[in-house]
mmCIF file with all atom_site columns, C-alpha atoms in Angstrom:
data_model
loop_
_atom_site.group_PDB
_atom_site.id
_atom_site.type_symbol
_atom_site.label_atom_id
_atom_site.label_alt_id
_atom_site.label_comp_id
_atom_site.label_asym_id
_atom_site.label_entity_id
_atom_site.label_seq_id
_atom_site.pdbx_PDB_ins_code
_atom_site.Cartn_x
_atom_site.Cartn_y
_atom_site.Cartn_z
_atom_site.occupancy
_atom_site.B_iso_or_equiv
_atom_site.pdbx_formal_charge
_atom_site.auth_seq_id
_atom_site.auth_comp_id
_atom_site.auth_asym_id
_atom_site.auth_atom_id
_atom_site.pdbx_PDB_model_num
ATOM 1   C CA . MET A 1 1   ? 0.002   0.014  0.007  1.00 45.00 ? 1156 MET A CA 1
ATOM 2   C CA . PHE A 1 2   ? 1.372   3.389  -0.962 1.00 51.00 ? 1157 PHE A CA 1
ATOM 3   C CA . ARG A 1 3   ? 1.186   6.006  1.755  1.00 55.00 ? 1158 ARG A CA 1
ATOM 4   C CA . ARG A 1 4   ? 2.266   9.613  1.846  1.00 57.00 ? 1159 ARG A CA 1
ATOM 5   C CA . THR A 1 5   ? 1.457   12.167 4.502  1.00 59.00 ? 1160 THR A CA 1
ATOM 6   C CA . LEU A 1 6   ? -0.116  15.456 3.599  1.00 54.00 ? 1161 LEU A CA 1
ATOM 7   C CA . ARG A 1 7   ? 2.324   17.158 5.893  1.00 59.00 ? 1162 ARG A CA 1
ATOM 8   C CA . ARG A 1 8   ? 5.242   15.874 3.804  1.00 63.00 ? 1163 ARG A CA 1
ATOM 9   C CA . CYS A 1 9   ? 3.750   16.792 0.485  1.00 63.00 ? 1164 CYS A CA 1
ATOM 10  C CA . ARG A 1 10  ? 2.121   20.178 1.286  1.00 57.00 ? 1165 ARG A CA 1
ATOM 11  C CA . SER A 1 11  ? 2.236   22.047 -2.038 1.00 59.00 ? 1166 SER A CA 1
ATOM 12  C CA . ARG A 1 12  ? 4.161   19.273 -3.815 1.00 76.00 ? 1167 ARG A CA 1
ATOM 13  C CA . CYS A 1 13  ? 1.116   16.975 -3.966 1.00 88.00 ? 1168 CYS A CA 1
ATOM 14  C CA . LEU A 1 14  ? -0.579  17.056 -7.323 1.00 93.00 ? 1169 LEU A CA 1
ATOM 15  C CA . ASP A 1 15  ? -4.297  17.495 -7.624 1.00 95.00 ? 1170 ASP A CA 1
ATOM 16  C CA . ASN A 1 16  ? -6.338  14.287 -7.767 1.00 97.00 ? 1171 ASN A CA 1
ATOM 17  C CA . THR A 1 17  ? -3.565  12.106 -6.271 1.00 95.00 ? 1172 THR A CA 1
ATOM 18  C CA . PHE A 1 18  ? -5.119  10.108 -3.413 1.00 96.00 ? 1173 PHE A CA 1
ATOM 19  C CA . ASP A 1 19  ? -7.993  7.601  -3.262 1.00 97.00 ? 1174 ASP A CA 1
ATOM 20  C CA . CYS A 1 20  ? -8.540  8.133  0.462  1.00 98.00 ? 1175 CYS A CA 1
ATOM 21  C CA . ILE A 1 21  ? -7.354  10.535 3.137  1.00 98.00 ? 1176 ILE A CA 1
ATOM 22  C CA . THR A 1 22  ? -7.675  9.769  6.847  1.00 98.00 ? 1177 THR A CA 1
ATOM 23  C CA . ILE A 1 23  ? -6.895  11.936 9.833  1.00 98.00 ? 1178 ILE A CA 1
ATOM 24  C CA . SER A 1 24  ? -7.346  10.754 13.405 1.00 98.00 ? 1179 SER A CA 1
ATOM 25  C CA . PHE A 1 25  ? -7.235  13.036 16.420 1.00 97.00 ? 1180 PHE A CA 1
ATOM 26  C CA . GLY A 1 26  ? -5.221  15.612 14.465 1.00 96.00 ? 1181 GLY A CA 1
ATOM 27  C CA . LEU A 1 27  ? -7.585  18.047 12.802 1.00 98.00 ? 1182 LEU A CA 1
ATOM 28  C CA . ARG A 1 28  ? -8.304  19.835 16.077 1.00 96.00 ? 1183 ARG A CA 1
ATOM 29  C CA . ASN A 1 29  ? -4.568  20.794 16.183 1.00 95.00 ? 1184 ASN A CA 1
ATOM 30  C CA . VAL A 1 30  ? -4.686  22.439 12.751 1.00 96.00 ? 1185 VAL A CA 1
ATOM 31  C CA . THR A 1 31  ? -4.827  26.219 12.908 1.00 94.00 ? 1186 THR A CA 1
ATOM 32  C CA . ASP A 1 32  ? -6.651  26.785 9.614  1.00 97.00 ? 1187 ASP A CA 1
ATOM 33  C CA . LYS A 1 33  ? -9.067  23.891 9.318  1.00 98.00 ? 1188 LYS A CA 1
ATOM 34  C CA . ASP A 1 34  ? -10.888 25.358 6.292  1.00 98.00 ? 1189 ASP A CA 1
ATOM 35  C CA . LYS A 1 35  ? -7.615  25.567 4.368  1.00 97.00 ? 1190 LYS A CA 1
ATOM 36  C CA . ALA A 1 36  ? -6.636  22.051 5.396  1.00 97.00 ? 1191 ALA A CA 1
ATOM 37  C CA . LEU A 1 37  ? -9.987  20.651 4.279  1.00 98.00 ? 1192 LEU A CA 1
ATOM 38  C CA . ARG A 1 38  ? -9.704  22.466 0.928  1.00 98.00 ? 1193 ARG A CA 1
ATOM 39  C CA . SER A 1 39  ? -6.215  21.007 0.461  1.00 96.00 ? 1194 SER A CA 1
ATOM 40  C CA . MET A 1 40  ? -7.448  17.524 1.259  1.00 97.00 ? 1195 MET A CA 1
ATOM 41  C CA . TYR A 1 41  ? -10.254 17.964 -1.262 1.00 98.00 ? 1196 TYR A CA 1
ATOM 42  C CA . ARG A 1 42  ? -7.814  19.188 -3.894 1.00 97.00 ? 1197 ARG A CA 1
ATOM 43  C CA . VAL A 1 43  ? -5.507  16.149 -3.642 1.00 96.00 ? 1198 VAL A CA 1
ATOM 44  C CA . LEU A 1 44  ? -8.287  13.572 -3.553 1.00 98.00 ? 1199 LEU A CA 1
ATOM 45  C CA . LYS A 1 45  ? -9.135  11.808 -6.792 1.00 98.00 ? 1200 LYS A CA 1
ATOM 46  C CA . PRO A 1 46  ? -12.745 11.988 -8.004 1.00 98.00 ? 1201 PRO A CA 1
ATOM 47  C CA . GLY A 1 47  ? -14.559 9.223  -6.166 1.00 98.00 ? 1202 GLY A CA 1
ATOM 48  C CA . GLY A 1 48  ? -12.140 9.522  -3.249 1.00 98.00 ? 1203 GLY A CA 1
ATOM 49  C CA . ARG A 1 49  ? -13.178 9.982  0.358  1.00 98.00 ? 1204 ARG A CA 1
ATOM 50  C CA . LEU A 1 50  ? -12.035 11.748 3.456  1.00 99.00 ? 1205 LEU A CA 1
ATOM 51  C CA . LEU A 1 51  ? -12.440 10.174 6.882  1.00 99.00 ? 1206 LEU A CA 1
ATOM 52  C CA . VAL A 1 52  ? -11.965 12.352 9.980  1.00 99.00 ? 1207 VAL A CA 1
ATOM 53  C CA . LEU A 1 53  ? -11.917 10.687 13.411 1.00 99.00 ? 1208 LEU A CA 1
ATOM 54  C CA . GLU A 1 54  ? -11.853 13.307 16.107 1.00 98.00 ? 1209 GLU A CA 1
ATOM 55  C CA . PHE A 1 55  ? -12.952 14.211 19.612 1.00 97.00 ? 1210 PHE A CA 1
ATOM 56  C CA . SER A 1 56  ? -16.302 15.959 19.441 1.00 97.00 ? 1211 SER A CA 1
ATOM 57  C CA . LYS A 1 57  ? -19.224 17.131 21.559 1.00 97.00 ? 1212 LYS A CA 1
ATOM 58  C CA . PRO A 1 58  ? -21.151 14.631 23.714 1.00 97.00 ? 1213 PRO A CA 1
ATOM 59  C CA . ILE A 1 59  ? -24.806 14.500 22.703 1.00 96.00 ? 1214 ILE A CA 1
ATOM 60  C CA . ILE A 1 60  ? -26.173 13.516 26.113 1.00 95.00 ? 1215 ILE A CA 1
ATOM 61  C CA . GLU A 1 61  ? -26.250 16.468 28.561 1.00 92.00 ? 1216 GLU A CA 1
ATOM 62  C CA . PRO A 1 62  ? -25.361 14.617 31.780 1.00 93.00 ? 1217 PRO A CA 1
ATOM 63  C CA . LEU A 1 63  ? -22.423 12.979 29.973 1.00 93.00 ? 1218 LEU A CA 1
ATOM 64  C CA . SER A 1 64  ? -21.364 16.359 28.578 1.00 93.00 ? 1219 SER A CA 1
ATOM 65  C CA . LYS A 1 65  ? -21.110 17.868 32.043 1.00 93.00 ? 1220 LYS A CA 1
ATOM 66  C CA . ALA A 1 66  ? -19.263 14.859 33.445 1.00 95.00 ? 1221 ALA A CA 1
ATOM 67  C CA . TYR A 1 67  ? -16.915 14.836 30.428 1.00 95.00 ? 1222 TYR A CA 1
ATOM 68  C CA . ASP A 1 68  ? -16.098 18.522 30.920 1.00 93.00 ? 1223 ASP A CA 1
ATOM 69  C CA . ALA A 1 69  ? -15.437 18.017 34.615 1.00 94.00 ? 1224 ALA A CA 1
ATOM 70  C CA . TYR A 1 70  ? -13.168 15.058 33.826 1.00 95.00 ? 1225 TYR A CA 1
ATOM 71  C CA . SER A 1 71  ? -11.370 16.852 30.959 1.00 94.00 ? 1226 SER A CA 1
ATOM 72  C CA . PHE A 1 72  ? -10.670 20.097 32.751 1.00 95.00 ? 1227 PHE A CA 1
ATOM 73  C CA . HIS A 1 73  ? -10.097 18.931 36.324 1.00 95.00 ? 1228 HIS A CA 1
ATOM 74  C CA . VAL A 1 74  ? -9.261  15.224 36.526 1.00 96.00 ? 1229 VAL A CA 1
ATOM 75  C CA . LEU A 1 75  ? -7.231  14.747 33.334 1.00 94.00 ? 1230 LEU A CA 1
ATOM 76  C CA . PRO A 1 76  ? -4.694  17.562 34.071 1.00 95.00 ? 1231 PRO A CA 1
ATOM 77  C CA . ARG A 1 77  ? -4.160  16.151 37.561 1.00 96.00 ? 1232 ARG A CA 1
ATOM 78  C CA . ILE A 1 78  ? -3.542  12.694 36.126 1.00 95.00 ? 1233 ILE A CA 1
ATOM 79  C CA . GLY A 1 79  ? -1.127  14.246 33.623 1.00 94.00 ? 1234 GLY A CA 1
ATOM 80  C CA . SER A 1 80  ? 0.679   15.996 36.413 1.00 95.00 ? 1235 SER A CA 1
ATOM 81  C CA . LEU A 1 81  ? 1.026   12.808 38.473 1.00 96.00 ? 1236 LEU A CA 1
ATOM 82  C CA . VAL A 1 82  ? 1.861   10.417 35.659 1.00 95.00 ? 1237 VAL A CA 1
ATOM 83  C CA . ALA A 1 83  ? 3.849   12.566 33.247 1.00 95.00 ? 1238 ALA A CA 1
ATOM 84  C CA . ASN A 1 84  ? 4.702   15.622 35.374 1.00 96.00 ? 1239 ASN A CA 1
ATOM 85  C CA . ASP A 1 85  ? 2.989   17.609 32.605 1.00 95.00 ? 1240 ASP A CA 1
ATOM 86  C CA . ALA A 1 86  ? -0.407  19.042 33.481 1.00 93.00 ? 1241 ALA A CA 1
ATOM 87  C CA . ASP A 1 87  ? -0.182  21.654 30.742 1.00 95.00 ? 1242 ASP A CA 1
ATOM 88  C CA . SER A 1 88  ? -0.242  19.143 27.866 1.00 94.00 ? 1243 SER A CA 1
ATOM 89  C CA . TYR A 1 89  ? -3.356  17.518 29.292 1.00 93.00 ? 1244 TYR A CA 1
ATOM 90  C CA . ARG A 1 90  ? -4.952  20.902 29.876 1.00 94.00 ? 1245 ARG A CA 1
ATOM 91  C CA . TYR A 1 91  ? -4.178  21.710 26.221 1.00 95.00 ? 1246 TYR A CA 1
ATOM 92  C CA . LEU A 1 92  ? -5.864  18.485 25.156 1.00 94.00 ? 1247 LEU A CA 1
ATOM 93  C CA . ALA A 1 93  ? -9.073  19.495 26.978 1.00 94.00 ? 1248 ALA A CA 1
ATOM 94  C CA . GLU A 1 94  ? -8.928  23.028 25.549 1.00 96.00 ? 1249 GLU A CA 1
ATOM 95  C CA . SER A 1 95  ? -8.287  21.843 21.994 1.00 95.00 ? 1250 SER A CA 1
ATOM 96  C CA . ILE A 1 96  ? -11.260 19.496 22.213 1.00 95.00 ? 1251 ILE A CA 1
ATOM 97  C CA . ARG A 1 97  ? -13.459 22.317 23.497 1.00 94.00 ? 1252 ARG A CA 1
ATOM 98  C CA . MET A 1 98  ? -12.348 24.635 20.652 1.00 95.00 ? 1253 MET A CA 1
ATOM 99  C CA . HIS A 1 99  ? -12.870 22.015 17.921 1.00 97.00 ? 1254 HIS A CA 1
ATOM 100 C CA . PRO A 1 100 ? -16.048 22.393 15.891 1.00 98.00 ? 1255 PRO A CA 1
ATOM 101 C CA . ASP A 1 101 ? -19.002 20.294 16.883 1.00 98.00 ? 1256 ASP A CA 1
ATOM 102 C CA . GLN A 1 102 ? -20.328 17.572 14.636 1.00 99.00 ? 1257 GLN A CA 1
ATOM 103 C CA . ASP A 1 103 ? -22.704 19.683 12.550 1.00 99.00 ? 1258 ASP A CA 1
ATOM 104 C CA . THR A 1 104 ? -20.244 22.546 12.168 1.00 99.00 ? 1259 THR A CA 1
ATOM 105 C CA . LEU A 1 105 ? -17.465 20.217 10.939 1.00 99.00 ? 1260 LEU A CA 1
ATOM 106 C CA . LYS A 1 106 ? -19.964 18.643 8.512  1.00 99.00 ? 1261 LYS A CA 1
ATOM 107 C CA . THR A 1 107 ? -20.735 22.130 7.130  1.00 99.00 ? 1262 THR A CA 1
ATOM 108 C CA . MET A 1 108 ? -17.036 22.976 6.908  1.00 99.00 ? 1263 MET A CA 1
ATOM 109 C CA . MET A 1 109 ? -16.428 19.832 4.907  1.00 99.00 ? 1264 MET A CA 1
ATOM 110 C CA . GLN A 1 110 ? -19.303 20.672 2.550  1.00 99.00 ? 1265 GLN A CA 1
ATOM 111 C CA . ASP A 1 111 ? -17.989 24.228 2.162  1.00 99.00 ? 1266 ASP A CA 1
ATOM 112 C CA . ALA A 1 112 ? -14.591 22.729 1.173  1.00 99.00 ? 1267 ALA A CA 1
ATOM 113 C CA . GLY A 1 113 ? -16.377 20.841 -1.659 1.00 99.00 ? 1268 GLY A CA 1
ATOM 114 C CA . PHE A 1 114 ? -17.048 17.442 -0.118 1.00 99.00 ? 1269 PHE A CA 1
ATOM 115 C CA . GLU A 1 115 ? -20.359 15.797 -0.953 1.00 99.00 ? 1270 GLU A CA 1
ATOM 116 C CA . SER A 1 116 ? -22.501 13.182 0.766  1.00 99.00 ? 1271 SER A CA 1
ATOM 117 C CA . VAL A 1 117 ? -20.971 14.281 4.074  1.00 99.00 ? 1272 VAL A CA 1
ATOM 118 C CA . ASP A 1 118 ? -22.198 12.442 7.126  1.00 99.00 ? 1273 ASP A CA 1
ATOM 119 C CA . TYR A 1 119 ? -20.956 11.550 10.570 1.00 99.00 ? 1274 TYR A CA 1
ATOM 120 C CA . TYR A 1 120 ? -21.329 8.833  13.183 1.00 99.00 ? 1275 TYR A CA 1
ATOM 121 C CA . ASN A 1 121 ? -21.189 9.540  16.855 1.00 99.00 ? 1276 ASN A CA 1
ATOM 122 C CA . LEU A 1 122 ? -19.125 7.136  18.893 1.00 98.00 ? 1277 LEU A CA 1
ATOM 123 C CA . THR A 1 123 ? -19.326 6.921  22.703 1.00 96.00 ? 1278 THR A CA 1
ATOM 124 C CA . ALA A 1 124 ? -22.348 9.231  22.663 1.00 97.00 ? 1279 ALA A CA 1
ATOM 125 C CA . GLY A 1 125 ? -20.500 11.880 20.670 1.00 98.00 ? 1280 GLY A CA 1
ATOM 126 C CA . VAL A 1 126 ? -17.247 12.028 22.690 1.00 97.00 ? 1281 VAL A CA 1
ATOM 127 C CA . VAL A 1 127 ? -15.693 10.982 19.382 1.00 98.00 ? 1282 VAL A CA 1
ATOM 128 C CA . ALA A 1 128 ? -17.222 11.372 15.914 1.00 99.00 ? 1283 ALA A CA 1
ATOM 129 C CA . LEU A 1 129 ? -16.285 9.887  12.549 1.00 99.00 ? 1284 LEU A CA 1
ATOM 130 C CA . HIS A 1 130 ? -16.982 12.225 9.625  1.00 99.00 ? 1285 HIS A CA 1
ATOM 131 C CA . ARG A 1 131 ? -16.993 10.996 6.054  1.00 99.00 ? 1286 ARG A CA 1
ATOM 132 C CA . GLY A 1 132 ? -17.112 12.984 2.833  1.00 99.00 ? 1287 GLY A CA 1
ATOM 133 C CA . TYR A 1 133 ? -16.604 12.233 -0.873 1.00 99.00 ? 1288 TYR A CA 1
ATOM 134 C CA . LYS A 1 134 ? -15.186 14.014 -3.870 1.00 99.00 ? 1289 LYS A CA 1
ATOM 135 C CA . PHE A 1 135 ? -17.273 13.294 -6.969 1.00 97.00 ? 1290 PHE A CA 1
#
């Protein structure tokens, strides 16, 4: 199987190069998500698909509150105890909070040109898998 990372190819990747692009737990760290999605669309072949697996927004209110409490209070403490690095775990919680919710990311993918965009909530929305196609 031939693999190449988008990071390595940046502007060197030709249009319509890849059959499939996947990104897992990385899009939330991208500063300009719209630009990244447009670039992914550009390098996909017609008929290709993009799969985005990313932390998202819980869809059950009690879980949402518990998840926030865990992410912002418990997780940094665990990071401090285990890795002596509370800041990285605090960043993780903040980056998840700042990442677009499921419907917003779906719209962003559509705005970048993707069609038949849908998503599947996993663990009640703590994680979501988005899928879009280039036709």
